[in-house]
Amino acid sequence: MSSAATTPRHAIRREAPHRQAVAAPGPAEDPGAVRIGLDPHDGRPVPALVEPAPAADLPEAARRLLAGYARFAGRASRREYWWAVLLLTLLQLLPCAIVIVGVLRGAEGAPLVVLGTGVAVLLGLVFALPVLALNWRRFRDAGAPAPLALVLLLPGVGPLVAGAIALSPARAERAA
């Protein structure tokens, strides 16, 4: 009788085929997360839209704003938020300039006033949902209730309240 026959089955060590351990996906490895390319400065992948981008610059903030067009999940850093606000403000300057030129020309500038106003309204409609989603993510990052982003819909005071909350540091920064 061999020694293997007398050894209990559970004591026999069999070599299992090599399996690579796979960690559960975290926020950075979320398979459903949207990757928006490589960082032009160092070639690393840009974080998924669910993670804040504290080192965002204007082009990255623009990419994240457009890639996360209607994405309410995740968080947005202060830097990402304010770069996007600057971009949207610069976009609105062109139709405002057209309206001003039209007003200065008097009656013959009426078509410019109509054109500038139409372009401004169109830009406002196109970017209404991305701005709401960006504020939603920024409020979550600041530790405020995300649905409070609907305060933007209040005329006059809404953008002021949203701006004050958007200035707040991230929850992680506050805790440190």
GROMACS .gro file of C-alpha atoms in nm:
model
  176
    1MET     CA    1   0.000   0.000   0.000
    2SER     CA    2   0.137   0.341  -0.091
    3SER     CA    3   0.158   0.632   0.143
    4ALA     CA    4  -0.076   0.836  -0.079
    5ALA     CA    5  -0.345   0.577  -0.028
    6THR     CA    6  -0.323   0.607   0.350
    7THR     CA    7  -0.314   0.984   0.350
    8PRO     CA    8  -0.657   1.143   0.384
    9ARG     CA    9  -0.785   1.317   0.072
   10HIS     CA   10  -0.794   1.661   0.229
   11ALA     CA   11  -0.424   1.638   0.321
   12ILE     CA   12  -0.308   1.584  -0.037
   13ARG     CA   13  -0.186   1.910  -0.180
   14ARG     CA   14  -0.258   1.946  -0.544
   15GLU     CA   15  -0.108   2.221  -0.748
   16ALA     CA   16  -0.386   2.434  -0.881
   17PRO     CA   17  -0.336   2.609  -1.211
   18HIS     CA   18  -0.191   2.955  -1.163
   19ARG     CA   19  -0.465   3.213  -1.126
   20GLN     CA   20  -0.401   3.579  -1.115
   21ALA     CA   21  -0.574   3.751  -0.827
   22VAL     CA   22  -0.813   4.016  -0.951
   23ALA     CA   23  -0.907   4.292  -0.713
   24ALA     CA   24  -1.260   4.419  -0.705
   25PRO     CA   25  -1.287   4.731  -0.919
   26GLY     CA   26  -1.268   5.048  -0.720
   27PRO     CA   27  -1.385   5.390  -0.835
   28ALA     CA   28  -1.078   5.431  -1.057
   29GLU     CA   29  -1.121   5.088  -1.216
   30ASP     CA   30  -1.498   5.095  -1.255
   31PRO     CA   31  -1.565   4.909  -1.581
   32GLY     CA   32  -1.860   5.137  -1.650
   33ALA     CA   33  -1.660   5.454  -1.590
   34VAL     CA   34  -1.591   5.676  -1.885
   35ARG     CA   35  -1.223   5.728  -1.963
   36ILE     CA   36  -1.163   6.042  -2.159
   37GLY     CA   37  -0.816   5.981  -2.296
   38LEU     CA   38  -0.460   6.040  -2.187
   39ASP     CA   39  -0.323   6.338  -2.002
   40PRO     CA   40  -0.123   6.541  -2.256
   41HIS     CA   41   0.138   6.630  -1.992
   42ASP     CA   42   0.241   6.287  -1.868
   43GLY     CA   43   0.048   6.033  -2.079
   44ARG     CA   44  -0.140   5.882  -1.784
   45PRO     CA   45  -0.510   5.801  -1.824
   46VAL     CA   46  -0.735   6.088  -1.724
   47PRO     CA   47  -0.952   5.986  -1.428
   48ALA     CA   48  -1.297   5.851  -1.487
   49LEU     CA   49  -1.573   6.107  -1.464
   50VAL     CA   50  -1.683   5.971  -1.130
   51GLU     CA   51  -1.359   6.092  -0.970
   52PRO     CA   52  -1.275   6.458  -0.917
   53ALA     CA   53  -0.986   6.599  -1.118
   54PRO     CA   54  -0.808   6.832  -0.874
   55ALA     CA   55  -0.533   6.916  -1.126
   56ALA     CA   56  -0.767   6.991  -1.416
   57ASP     CA   57  -0.676   7.262  -1.663
   58LEU     CA   58  -0.906   7.435  -1.913
   59PRO     CA   59  -0.887   7.172  -2.192
   60GLU     CA   60  -0.937   6.885  -1.944
   61ALA     CA   61  -1.229   7.063  -1.778
   62ALA     CA   62  -1.386   7.116  -2.121
   63ARG     CA   63  -1.340   6.747  -2.211
   64ARG     CA   64  -1.488   6.639  -1.879
   65LEU     CA   65  -1.782   6.880  -1.916
   66LEU     CA   66  -1.867   6.746  -2.261
   67ALA     CA   67  -1.794   6.380  -2.184
   68GLY     CA   68  -2.009   6.400  -1.872
   69TYR     CA   69  -2.287   6.582  -2.056
   70ALA     CA   70  -2.566   6.433  -1.845
   71ARG     CA   71  -2.364   6.238  -1.589
   72PHE     CA   72  -2.482   6.312  -1.237
   73ALA     CA   73  -2.274   6.036  -1.069
   74GLY     CA   74  -1.938   6.111  -0.916
   75ARG     CA   75  -1.776   6.432  -0.802
   76ALA     CA   76  -1.619   6.741  -0.959
   77SER     CA   77  -1.325   6.926  -0.806
   78ARG     CA   78  -1.327   7.301  -0.750
   79ARG     CA   79  -1.064   7.349  -1.014
   80GLU     CA   80  -1.256   7.146  -1.273
   81TYR     CA   81  -1.576   7.334  -1.188
   82TRP     CA   82  -1.432   7.684  -1.216
   83TRP     CA   83  -1.245   7.610  -1.539
   84ALA     CA   84  -1.575   7.491  -1.688
   85VAL     CA   85  -1.750   7.806  -1.562
   86LEU     CA   86  -1.477   8.019  -1.725
   87LEU     CA   87  -1.517   7.830  -2.052
   88LEU     CA   88  -1.895   7.875  -2.053
   89THR     CA   89  -1.857   8.244  -1.970
   90LEU     CA   90  -1.613   8.290  -2.259
   91LEU     CA   91  -1.855   8.110  -2.492
   92GLN     CA   92  -2.131   8.353  -2.394
   93LEU     CA   93  -1.910   8.659  -2.459
   94LEU     CA   94  -1.934   8.620  -2.838
   95PRO     CA   95  -2.314   8.647  -2.862
   96CYS     CA   96  -2.307   8.928  -2.605
   97ALA     CA   97  -2.056   9.118  -2.820
   98ILE     CA   98  -2.278   9.067  -3.125
   99VAL     CA   99  -2.576   9.210  -2.934
  100ILE     CA  100  -2.374   9.509  -2.814
  101VAL     CA  101  -2.255   9.586  -3.168
  102GLY     CA  102  -2.615   9.559  -3.288
  103VAL     CA  103  -2.741   9.795  -3.019
  104LEU     CA  104  -2.466  10.049  -3.094
  105ARG     CA  105  -2.562  10.050  -3.464
  106GLY     CA  106  -2.917  10.147  -3.381
  107ALA     CA  107  -3.197  10.048  -3.618
  108GLU     CA  108  -2.966   9.899  -3.880
  109GLY     CA  109  -2.814   9.669  -3.615
  110ALA     CA  110  -3.146   9.502  -3.527
  111PRO     CA  111  -3.057   9.180  -3.716
  112LEU     CA  112  -2.735   9.157  -3.511
  113VAL     CA  113  -2.933   9.191  -3.188
  114VAL     CA  114  -3.165   8.912  -3.298
  115LEU     CA  115  -2.872   8.693  -3.409
  116GLY     CA  116  -2.674   8.750  -3.089
  117THR     CA  117  -2.976   8.686  -2.870
  118GLY     CA  118  -3.060   8.368  -3.064
  119VAL     CA  119  -2.705   8.235  -3.031
  120ALA     CA  120  -2.700   8.316  -2.656
  121VAL     CA  121  -3.032   8.137  -2.601
  122LEU     CA  122  -2.916   7.839  -2.808
  123LEU     CA  123  -2.592   7.811  -2.607
  124GLY     CA  124  -2.792   7.837  -2.285
  125LEU     CA  125  -3.021   7.554  -2.392
  126VAL     CA  126  -2.736   7.335  -2.515
  127PHE     CA  127  -2.539   7.372  -2.192
  128ALA     CA  128  -2.828   7.373  -1.942
  129LEU     CA  129  -2.805   6.999  -1.868
  130PRO     CA  130  -2.422   6.984  -1.851
  131VAL     CA  131  -2.419   7.282  -1.611
  132LEU     CA  132  -2.678   7.117  -1.389
  133ALA     CA  133  -2.484   6.788  -1.391
  134LEU     CA  134  -2.156   6.968  -1.319
  135ASN     CA  135  -2.314   7.153  -1.025
  136TRP     CA  136  -2.465   6.826  -0.900
  137ARG     CA  137  -2.120   6.663  -0.897
  138ARG     CA  138  -1.954   6.972  -0.744
  139PHE     CA  139  -2.213   6.992  -0.465
  140ARG     CA  140  -2.153   6.624  -0.385
  141ASP     CA  141  -1.777   6.686  -0.373
  142ALA     CA  142  -1.828   6.984  -0.140
  143GLY     CA  143  -2.039   6.773   0.097
  144ALA     CA  144  -2.366   6.952   0.018
  145PRO     CA  145  -2.676   6.757  -0.082
  146ALA     CA  146  -2.648   6.709  -0.458
  147PRO     CA  147  -3.017   6.784  -0.529
  148LEU     CA  148  -2.950   7.132  -0.391
  149ALA     CA  149  -2.802   7.198  -0.736
  150LEU     CA  150  -3.161   7.260  -0.847
  151VAL     CA  151  -3.123   7.598  -0.673
  152LEU     CA  152  -2.976   7.709  -1.008
  153LEU     CA  153  -3.331   7.722  -1.139
  154LEU     CA  154  -3.414   8.009  -0.903
  155PRO     CA  155  -3.369   8.340  -1.083
  156GLY     CA  156  -3.121   8.583  -0.932
  157VAL     CA  157  -3.031   8.414  -0.605
  158GLY     CA  158  -2.982   8.062  -0.747
  159PRO     CA  159  -2.647   8.119  -0.919
  160LEU     CA  160  -2.519   8.309  -0.612
  161VAL     CA  161  -2.603   8.019  -0.378
  162ALA     CA  162  -2.457   7.767  -0.624
  163GLY     CA  163  -2.138   7.973  -0.654
  164ALA     CA  164  -2.102   7.993  -0.276
  165ILE     CA  165  -2.137   7.617  -0.239
  166ALA     CA  166  -1.902   7.556  -0.533
  167LEU     CA  167  -1.634   7.759  -0.352
  168SER     CA  168  -1.640   7.514  -0.059
  169PRO     CA  169  -1.344   7.276  -0.033
  170ALA     CA  170  -1.391   6.907  -0.100
  171ARG     CA  171  -1.497   6.687   0.191
  172ALA     CA  172  -1.152   6.524   0.196
  173GLU     CA  173  -0.981   6.865   0.217
  174ARG     CA  174  -1.208   6.974   0.501
  175ALA     CA  175  -1.142   6.658   0.702
  176ALA     CA  176  -0.763   6.698   0.678
   0.00000   0.00000   0.00000
